[in-house]
Coordinates of C-alpha atoms and ligand atoms in Angstrom, one line a residue:
X1 CA -18.5 4.8 -25.3
X2 CA -19.7 8.4 -25.8
X3 CA -22.5 9.6 -23.5
X4 CA -24.5 12.9 -23.4
X5 CA -26.6 14.2 -20.6
X6 CA -29.2 16.8 -21.3
X7 CA -30.2 19.1 -18.5
X8 CA -27.6 19.9 -15.7
X9 CA -29.7 20.1 -12.6
X10 CA -29.2 17.9 -9.5
X11 CA -29.8 14.7 -11.4
X12 CA -28.1 15.6 -14.7
X13 CA -25.0 17.2 -13.2
X14 CA -24.5 14.3 -10.7
X15 CA -24.8 11.7 -13.4
X16 CA -22.5 13.7 -15.7
X17 CA -19.9 14.1 -13.1
X18 CA -20.0 10.5 -11.9
X19 CA -19.9 9.0 -15.4
X20 CA -16.9 11.3 -16.3
X21 CA -15.0 10.0 -13.3
X22 CA -15.5 6.5 -14.6
X23 CA -13.6 7.4 -17.8
X24 CA -16.5 7.6 -20.2
X25 CA -16.3 10.3 -22.8
X26 CA -19.1 12.5 -21.4
X27 CA -20.7 15.7 -22.6
X28 CA -23.1 17.6 -20.3
X29 CA -25.5 19.8 -22.1
X30 CA -27.7 22.6 -20.8
X31 CA -29.3 25.5 -22.7
X32 CA -28.3 28.0 -20.0
X33 CA -24.9 29.4 -21.3
X34 CA -24.1 31.1 -18.0
X35 CA -24.6 27.9 -16.0
X36 CA -22.5 26.0 -18.5
X37 CA -19.7 28.5 -18.1
X38 CA -19.7 28.1 -14.3
X39 CA -19.8 24.3 -14.5
X40 CA -17.0 24.3 -17.1
X41 CA -14.9 26.2 -14.6
X42 CA -15.6 23.6 -11.9
X43 CA -18.2 25.7 -10.0
X44 CA -21.5 24.0 -9.1
X45 CA -24.4 26.5 -9.0
X46 CA -26.1 24.7 -6.2
X47 CA -25.0 23.5 -2.7
X48 CA -24.7 19.7 -2.9
X49 CA -22.1 17.8 -0.8
X50 CA -19.4 16.1 -2.9
X51 CA -20.8 17.3 -6.2
X52 CA -18.1 20.0 -6.9
X53 CA -15.2 17.6 -6.1
X54 CA -16.7 14.9 -8.3
X55 CA -17.2 17.4 -11.1
X56 CA -13.6 18.6 -10.9
X57 CA -12.3 15.1 -11.2
X58 CA -14.5 14.6 -14.3
X59 CA -13.3 17.9 -15.8
X60 CA -9.7 16.7 -15.3
X61 CA -10.6 13.7 -17.5
X62 CA -12.5 14.1 -20.7
X63 CA -15.7 15.8 -19.6
X64 CA -17.1 18.5 -21.8
X65 CA -19.9 21.0 -20.8
X66 CA -21.7 22.9 -23.5
X67 CA -25.0 24.5 -24.6
X68 CA -24.4 23.1 -28.1
X69 CA -26.7 20.2 -28.9
X70 CA -24.8 19.2 -32.0
X71 CA -22.2 17.6 -29.6
X72 CA -24.6 14.7 -29.1
X73 CA -24.3 13.6 -32.8
X74 CA -21.8 10.8 -32.1
X75 CA -23.1 9.7 -28.8
X76 CA -24.0 6.1 -28.1
X77 CA -26.2 7.0 -25.1
X78 CA -28.2 10.2 -24.4
X79 CA -29.8 10.8 -21.0
X80 CA -32.6 13.3 -20.7
X81 CA -32.6 14.8 -17.2
X82 CA -34.5 18.1 -17.7
X83 CA -37.0 19.2 -15.1
X84 CA -40.8 18.6 -15.2
X85 CA -42.1 21.3 -12.9
X86 CA -45.6 21.5 -11.6
X87 CA -48.4 23.5 -13.3
X88 CA -51.0 25.2 -11.1
X89 CA -53.6 22.4 -11.8
X90 CA -51.1 19.7 -10.4
X91 CA -50.2 18.5 -13.9
X92 CA -46.5 18.4 -14.9
X93 CA -45.1 20.8 -17.4
X94 CA -43.6 18.8 -20.3
X95 CA -42.2 21.7 -22.4
X96 CA -38.6 21.1 -21.3
X97 CA -38.8 17.4 -22.1
X98 CA -40.4 18.1 -25.5
X99 CA -37.8 20.7 -26.4
X100 CA -35.0 18.4 -25.4
X101 CA -36.3 15.4 -27.4
X102 CA -37.0 17.7 -30.4
X103 CA -33.4 18.8 -30.3
X104 CA -32.2 15.2 -29.9
X105 CA -34.4 14.1 -32.9
X106 CA -33.1 16.9 -35.1
X107 CA -29.5 16.0 -34.2
X108 CA -29.7 12.2 -34.6
X109 CA -31.2 12.7 -38.1
X110 CA -27.6 13.2 -39.2
X111 CA -25.9 10.5 -37.2
X112 CA -24.8 7.1 -38.4
X113 CA -24.9 5.8 -34.8
X114 CA -27.8 3.9 -33.3
X115 CA -28.1 5.8 -30.0
X116 CA -30.2 4.8 -26.9
X117 CA -32.1 7.7 -25.4
X118 CA -32.9 7.3 -21.7
X119 CA -35.7 9.3 -20.2
X120 CA -34.7 10.1 -16.6
X121 CA -37.0 13.1 -16.1
X122 CA -40.1 12.2 -14.0
X123 CA -43.0 11.9 -16.4
X124 CA -46.5 10.5 -16.0
X125 CA -47.3 7.0 -17.3
X126 CA -47.7 7.1 -21.1
X127 CA -45.5 10.1 -21.8
X128 CA -42.6 8.1 -23.3
X129 CA -44.8 6.2 -25.7
X130 CA -47.3 9.0 -26.5
X131 CA -45.1 12.1 -26.5
X132 CA -41.4 11.3 -26.5
X133 CA -41.2 8.6 -29.2
X134 CA -43.5 10.3 -31.7
X135 CA -41.4 13.6 -31.4
X136 CA -38.2 11.6 -31.9
X137 CA -39.4 9.7 -34.9
X138 CA -40.8 12.9 -36.5
X139 CA -37.7 15.1 -36.0
X140 CA -35.2 12.4 -36.9
X141 CA -37.1 10.8 -39.8
X142 CA -35.9 7.5 -38.2
X143 CA -37.6 4.5 -36.6
X144 CA -37.7 3.5 -32.9
X145 CA -36.1 0.1 -32.2
X146 CA -34.5 0.0 -35.6
X147 CA -32.4 3.2 -35.8
X148 CA -32.5 4.2 -32.1
X149 CA -33.7 3.0 -28.8
X150 CA -35.7 4.7 -26.1
X151 CA -35.7 3.6 -22.5
X152 CA -37.6 4.9 -19.5
X153 CA -35.0 5.1 -16.7
X154 CA -36.4 6.9 -13.6
X155 CA -34.0 8.3 -11.0
X156 CA -34.2 7.8 -7.3
X157 CA -31.4 10.0 -6.0
X158 CA -32.0 12.3 -3.0
X159 CA -30.8 15.8 -2.9
X160 CA -27.9 16.2 -0.3
X161 CA -26.9 12.6 -1.1
X162 CA -26.9 13.0 -4.9
X163 CA -23.4 11.6 -5.5
X164 CA -23.7 8.7 -3.2
X165 CA -27.1 7.8 -4.7
X166 CA -25.8 8.1 -8.3
X167 CA -22.8 5.9 -7.5
X168 CA -24.8 3.4 -5.4
X169 CA -28.5 3.3 -6.5
X170 CA -30.8 0.8 -4.8
X171 CA -32.2 -0.4 -8.1
X172 CA -32.1 0.3 -11.8
X173 CA -35.4 0.5 -13.7
X174 CA -35.3 0.0 -17.4
X175 CA -38.7 0.5 -19.2
X176 CA -39.2 -0.3 -22.8
X177 CA -39.3 -3.1 -25.4
X178 CA -37.0 -6.2 -25.2
X179 CA -34.7 -5.3 -28.1
X180 CA -31.0 -5.2 -28.7
X181 CA -31.1 -1.7 -27.3
X182 CA -32.5 -3.0 -24.0
X183 CA -29.8 -5.7 -24.0
X184 CA -27.1 -3.0 -24.4
X185 CA -28.6 -0.9 -21.7
X186 CA -28.7 -3.8 -19.3
X187 CA -25.1 -4.6 -20.0
X188 CA -24.1 -1.0 -19.4
X189 CA -25.8 -0.7 -16.1
X190 CA -24.7 -4.1 -14.8
X191 CA -21.1 -3.1 -15.5
X192 CA -21.6 0.2 -13.9
X193 CA -23.5 -1.0 -10.8
X194 CA -22.6 -4.6 -10.4
X195 CA -24.8 -6.5 -7.9
X196 CA -27.6 -3.9 -8.1
X197 CA -31.0 -5.3 -9.1
X198 CA -32.1 -4.3 -12.6
X199 CA -35.8 -4.4 -13.3
X200 CA -36.8 -4.6 -17.0
X201 CA -40.4 -3.7 -17.6
X202 CA -42.6 -1.7 -20.0
X203 CA -42.5 2.0 -20.4
X204 CA -45.7 2.8 -18.4
X205 CA -44.7 0.5 -15.5
X206 CA -41.3 2.1 -15.3
X207 CA -42.9 5.6 -15.3
X208 CA -45.4 4.4 -12.6
X209 CA -42.6 2.9 -10.4
X210 CA -41.2 6.4 -9.9
X211 CA -44.5 7.8 -8.8
X212 CA -45.1 4.7 -6.6
X213 CA -41.8 5.2 -4.9
X214 CA -42.2 8.9 -4.2
X215 CA -45.9 8.6 -3.1
X216 CA -45.0 5.8 -0.7
X217 CA -42.3 7.9 0.8
X218 CA -44.8 10.7 1.2
X219 CA -47.3 8.3 2.7
X220 CA -44.8 7.2 5.4
X221 CA -44.1 10.9 6.3
X222 CA -47.8 11.8 6.4
X223 CA -48.5 8.7 8.5
X224 CA -45.8 9.5 11.1
X225 CA -46.8 13.2 11.1
X226 CA -50.4 12.4 11.9
X227 CA -49.3 10.0 14.6
X228 CA -47.0 12.7 16.0
X229 CA -50.0 15.0 16.3
X230 CA -51.8 12.4 18.3
X231 CA -48.7 11.8 20.5
X232 CA -48.5 15.6 21.1
X233 CA -51.8 15.3 22.9
X234 CA -50.7 12.4 25.1
X235 CA -48.7 13.5 28.2
X236 CA -45.1 12.3 27.8
X237 CA -45.7 10.4 24.6
X238 CA -42.6 10.5 22.2
X239 CA -43.1 10.0 18.5
X240 CA -39.4 9.2 18.0
X241 CA -39.6 6.2 20.3
X242 CA -42.7 5.1 18.5
X243 CA -41.0 5.5 15.1
X244 CA -37.8 3.6 16.2
X245 CA -39.9 0.8 17.7
X246 CA -42.1 0.2 14.7
X247 CA -39.1 0.8 12.4
X248 CA -37.6 -2.4 13.8
X249 CA -40.4 -4.4 12.2
X250 CA -38.9 -5.3 8.8
X251 CA -42.3 -5.0 7.2
X252 CA -42.3 -1.3 8.1
X253 CA -38.6 -0.3 8.0
X254 CA -37.0 2.6 9.9
X255 CA -36.5 5.2 7.2
X256 CA -38.8 8.1 6.4
X257 CA -40.5 8.0 9.8
X258 CA -39.0 11.3 11.0
X259 CA -42.0 13.5 12.0
X260 CA -41.8 17.2 11.3
X261 CA -43.5 20.1 9.6
X262 CA -44.4 18.0 6.5
X263 CA -42.5 17.0 3.3
X264 CA -41.3 19.7 1.0
X265 CA -38.8 20.0 -1.9
X266 CA -39.1 19.9 -5.6
X267 CA -40.2 16.3 -5.9
X268 CA -42.6 14.7 -3.3
X269 CA -45.2 17.5 -3.3
X270 CA -45.1 17.8 -7.1
X271 CA -45.2 14.1 -7.7
X272 CA -48.1 13.6 -5.3
X273 CA -50.1 16.3 -7.1
X274 CA -49.3 14.8 -10.5
X275 CA -50.3 11.3 -9.5
X276 CA -53.6 12.5 -8.0
X277 CA -54.3 14.5 -11.1
X278 CA -53.4 11.6 -13.4
X279 CA -55.3 9.1 -11.3
X280 CA -58.4 11.3 -11.6
X281 CA -57.9 11.7 -15.3
X282 CA -57.9 8.0 -15.9
X283 CA -61.0 7.5 -13.7
X284 CA -59.3 5.9 -10.7
X285 CA -60.1 6.6 -7.1
X286 CA -57.4 8.6 -5.4
X287 CA -59.0 9.1 -1.9
X288 CA -56.0 7.7 -0.1
X289 CA -53.4 9.8 -2.0
X290 CA -55.5 12.9 -1.4
X291 CA -55.5 12.2 2.3
X292 CA -51.7 11.9 2.3
X293 CA -51.5 15.2 0.6
X294 CA -54.0 16.9 2.8
X295 CA -52.3 15.6 6.0
X296 CA -49.1 17.2 4.6
X297 CA -50.8 20.5 3.7
X298 CA -52.3 20.8 7.1
X299 CA -49.2 19.9 9.2
X300 CA -47.8 23.4 9.1
X301 CA -51.0 24.7 10.8
X302 CA -50.0 22.8 13.9
X303 CA -47.1 25.2 14.3
X304 CA -49.0 28.3 13.5
X305 CA -51.8 27.6 15.9
X306 CA -49.4 26.6 18.7
X307 CA -47.7 30.0 18.2
X308 CA -50.9 31.9 18.2
X309 CA -52.0 30.1 21.3
X310 CA -48.8 30.9 23.2
X311 CA -48.1 34.4 22.0
X312 CA -51.7 35.7 21.9
X313 CA -51.7 38.7 19.5
X314 CA -48.8 37.9 17.1
X315 CA -49.1 40.9 14.9
X316 CA -45.9 43.1 15.0
X317 CA -44.0 40.5 17.1
X318 CA -40.6 39.3 16.0
X319 CA -40.2 35.6 15.5
X320 CA -37.0 33.6 14.5
X321 CA -37.2 30.9 11.9
X322 CA -34.2 28.5 11.9
X323 CA -33.8 26.8 8.5
X324 CA -35.3 27.8 5.2
X325 CA -33.9 24.9 3.1
X326 CA -36.4 22.1 2.5
X327 CA -34.0 19.7 4.3
X328 CA -30.5 20.0 5.7
X329 CA -27.3 20.0 3.6
X330 CA -28.9 21.7 0.7
X331 CA -29.5 25.3 -0.3
X332 CA -32.7 24.3 -2.1
X333 CA -35.9 26.1 -0.9
X334 CA -38.3 24.9 -3.5
X335 CA -41.6 24.0 -1.9
X336 CA -39.9 24.3 1.5
X337 CA -42.3 24.1 4.4
X338 CA -40.3 26.9 6.0
X339 CA -41.0 29.2 3.2
X340 CA -44.7 28.4 3.4
X341 CA -44.6 29.1 7.2
X342 CA -42.9 32.5 6.6
X343 CA -45.6 33.4 4.1
X344 CA -48.3 32.6 6.6
X345 CA -46.6 34.5 9.4
X346 CA -46.1 37.6 7.2
X347 CA -49.9 37.5 6.5
X348 CA -50.3 37.7 10.2
X349 CA -48.1 40.8 10.2
X350 CA -45.3 39.2 12.2
X351 CA -41.7 40.4 11.9
X352 CA -39.5 37.5 10.7
X353 CA -35.9 36.9 11.3
X354 CA -34.4 33.9 9.5
X355 CA -31.1 32.0 9.6
X356 CA -30.0 29.2 7.4
X357 CA -26.4 28.0 7.0
X358 CA -26.7 27.7 3.2
X359 CA -30.1 28.8 1.9
X360 CA -30.2 32.6 2.7
X361 CA -29.3 33.8 -0.8
X362 CA -32.2 31.7 -2.3
X363 CA -34.5 32.9 0.5
X364 CA -33.7 36.5 -0.4
X365 CA -34.9 35.9 -4.0
X366 CA -38.4 35.2 -2.6
X367 CA -38.8 37.7 0.3
X368 CA -36.5 40.6 -0.6
X369 CA -36.5 43.1 2.2
X370 CA -39.8 41.8 3.7
X371 CA -37.8 39.8 6.3
X372 CA -34.5 40.0 8.2
X373 CA -31.6 37.7 7.2
X374 CA -29.3 37.0 10.1
X375 CA -25.7 36.2 9.6
X376 CA -25.6 33.8 12.6
X377 CA -27.8 31.6 14.6
X378 CA -27.2 33.8 17.7
X379 CA -28.0 37.1 16.1
X380 CA -31.2 35.8 14.6
X381 CA -32.5 35.2 18.1
X382 CA -32.1 38.7 19.4
X383 CA -35.2 40.3 20.8
X384 CA -37.4 37.5 19.4
X385 CA -40.7 36.5 21.0
X386 CA -40.2 32.9 19.8
X387 CA -38.0 30.6 17.7
X388 CA -39.1 27.9 15.4
X389 CA -36.7 25.2 14.3
X390 CA -37.8 24.1 10.8
X391 CA -34.8 22.4 9.2
X392 CA -32.7 19.8 10.9
X393 CA -29.3 21.5 10.4
X394 CA -26.8 19.9 12.7
X395 CA -25.6 23.2 14.1
X396 CA -29.1 23.9 15.6
X397 CA -28.3 21.2 18.2
X398 CA -25.9 23.7 19.8
X399 CA -28.7 25.9 21.0
X400 CA -28.6 26.2 24.8
X401 CA -29.8 28.6 27.6
X402 CA -26.9 31.0 26.8
X403 CA -28.1 31.3 23.2
X404 CA -31.6 32.0 24.3
X405 CA -30.7 34.8 26.7
X406 CA -31.0 37.6 24.0
X407 CA -34.6 36.7 23.3
X408 CA -37.5 38.9 24.5
X409 CA -39.6 35.8 25.2
X410 CA -38.4 32.3 25.2
X411 CA -41.0 30.3 23.3
X412 CA -39.2 27.4 21.4
X413 CA -41.1 25.4 18.9
X414 CA -38.9 22.5 17.7
X415 CA -40.4 20.8 14.6
X416 CA -37.6 18.3 14.5
X417 CA -37.1 17.5 18.2
X418 CA -33.5 18.5 18.1
X419 CA -33.4 19.9 21.7
X420 CA -35.5 17.4 23.6
X421 CA -32.7 16.4 25.9
X422 CA -31.9 19.9 27.0
X423 CA -33.2 21.6 30.1
X424 CA -34.2 24.9 28.5
X425 CA -35.3 28.0 30.5
X426 CA -38.3 28.8 28.4
X427 CA -41.5 27.3 27.0
X428 CA -40.4 24.4 24.9
X429 CA -42.7 22.5 22.5
X430 CA -41.6 19.8 20.2
X431 CA -43.7 18.3 17.4
X432 CA -44.7 14.8 18.4
X433 CA -43.9 15.1 22.1
X434 CA -46.8 15.2 24.5
X435 CA -46.4 17.7 27.4
X436 CA -47.8 17.1 30.9
Ligands
UGA1 C1 -37.1 12.6 -3.1 C2 -37.0 11.1 -3.0 O1 -36.5 10.8 -1.7 C3 -35.9 10.6 -4.0 O2 -35.8 9.2 -3.9 C4 -36.4 11.0 -5.4 O3 -35.4 10.6 -6.4 C5 -36.5 12.5 -5.4 O4 -37.5 12.9 -4.4 C6 -36.9 12.9 -6.8 O5 -38.0 12.5 -7.2 O6 -36.2 13.6 -7.5 P1 -35.7 14.7 -2.2 O7 -36.7 15.6 -2.8 O8 -34.3 15.0 -2.4 O9 -35.9 13.2 -2.7 O10 -36.0 14.7 -0.7 P2 -36.3 13.7 0.5 O11 -35.0 13.4 1.2 O12 -37.1 12.6 0.0 O13 -37.1 14.6 1.5 C7 -38.3 15.2 1.1 C8 -39.0 15.9 2.2 O14 -39.5 15.0 3.2 C9 -38.1 16.9 2.9 O15 -38.8 18.1 3.2 C10 -37.8 16.2 4.2 O16 -37.5 17.0 5.3 C11 -39.1 15.4 4.5 N1 -38.9 14.2 5.3 C12 -38.2 13.1 4.8 C13 -39.5 14.1 6.5 O17 -40.2 15.1 7.0 N2 -39.4 13.0 7.3 C14 -38.6 11.9 6.8 O18 -38.6 10.9 7.6 C15 -38.0 12.0 5.6

């Protein structure tokens, strides 16, 4: 079985590496030559636990990495995993998907194989039928379901757990017509992930499942964040105890109830906007989804106003931000709440010192010399008027009174409640914990 993966981001590179370790003949394709060179040499251009090790095992087997699309000619399966970033109006940008399927179409024109093309990229309902299939038929001169198959196969992996999730998905969604191609796809996935539920459905439903999944996760986060804001106003109330207790109810479930500064990253915010935009375009009411988004957009203001209240005039004062990655164990800062906070504080003319164990290089690409990048947690705190914990990196748990000594003023705002059990000499505020 020969398999090609097009687009070597988190999803594509994880899938490429895992499939290669399972002894399939895999070719990972990306148009970025420099990136291909790095990956070919066993270097992963992003920080993702276990990815580099998995890639290296794949490279020792028969994995090929290339920018040459003609390598897909003899493939039995082709996975499209290119990005669908957000446009300013909330819609998704489809140009990368279109370019990828155009190239696939041109290449399969010459093949004698009957490949299955899987669309893993997140696309709004209707895209596979209205955009992808017409391009493939036009460019290849061939017919869908006769000469090749197309299946919508959304991905649910989480960054920082990409390898685990690729190996052990919670479900497999296969959207398309019930043809011999679908039968082959089902066999492939049940062999690869035995015991995992496989849902076979139509294209549009499969595409919608991805948005339903991410918007439900966003809903849980906005729900707990709004509740955490209420708890913050009740003396001694603790949002984590509330979350653990309701999480025991199997109808609710314990995951994604960790209150904080709001959800960020390259997926939840983008998918919420795309779904709201799409819902509006088809004439559906999206009041609820808009409220989830607004709650998320507003959450960061909780931190800014607390700081203004406690520090008075904040202009010119130095503040330390701990964590710029959108979550721990990644160097990804796309749509990170921390980046949004820094932008707001810079507008207020504050001096910002940041520390993040992995994401400083990416942070520099945004702020250049406008902020201070500290090499260590301790040095970032020097002469600061306050510190804000934004990302739940494990090492921030080590903060104690000794670490805070070098601060000019000990205001501690803990958006992830990492230091709640410590007796800190300073003014300590945690999101979701009510003070007396
Ligand atoms: C998300 C989904 O969880 C994946 O299932 C999906 O495949 C992926 O998007 C995608 O569409 O590609 P990811 O963006 O990696 O995955 O990040 P999450 O782990 O979902 O976290 C998103 C944001 O929510 C982060 O900022 C995180 O800090 C925040 N979050 C998460 C909370 O504030 N509280 C929680 O309880 C959970």
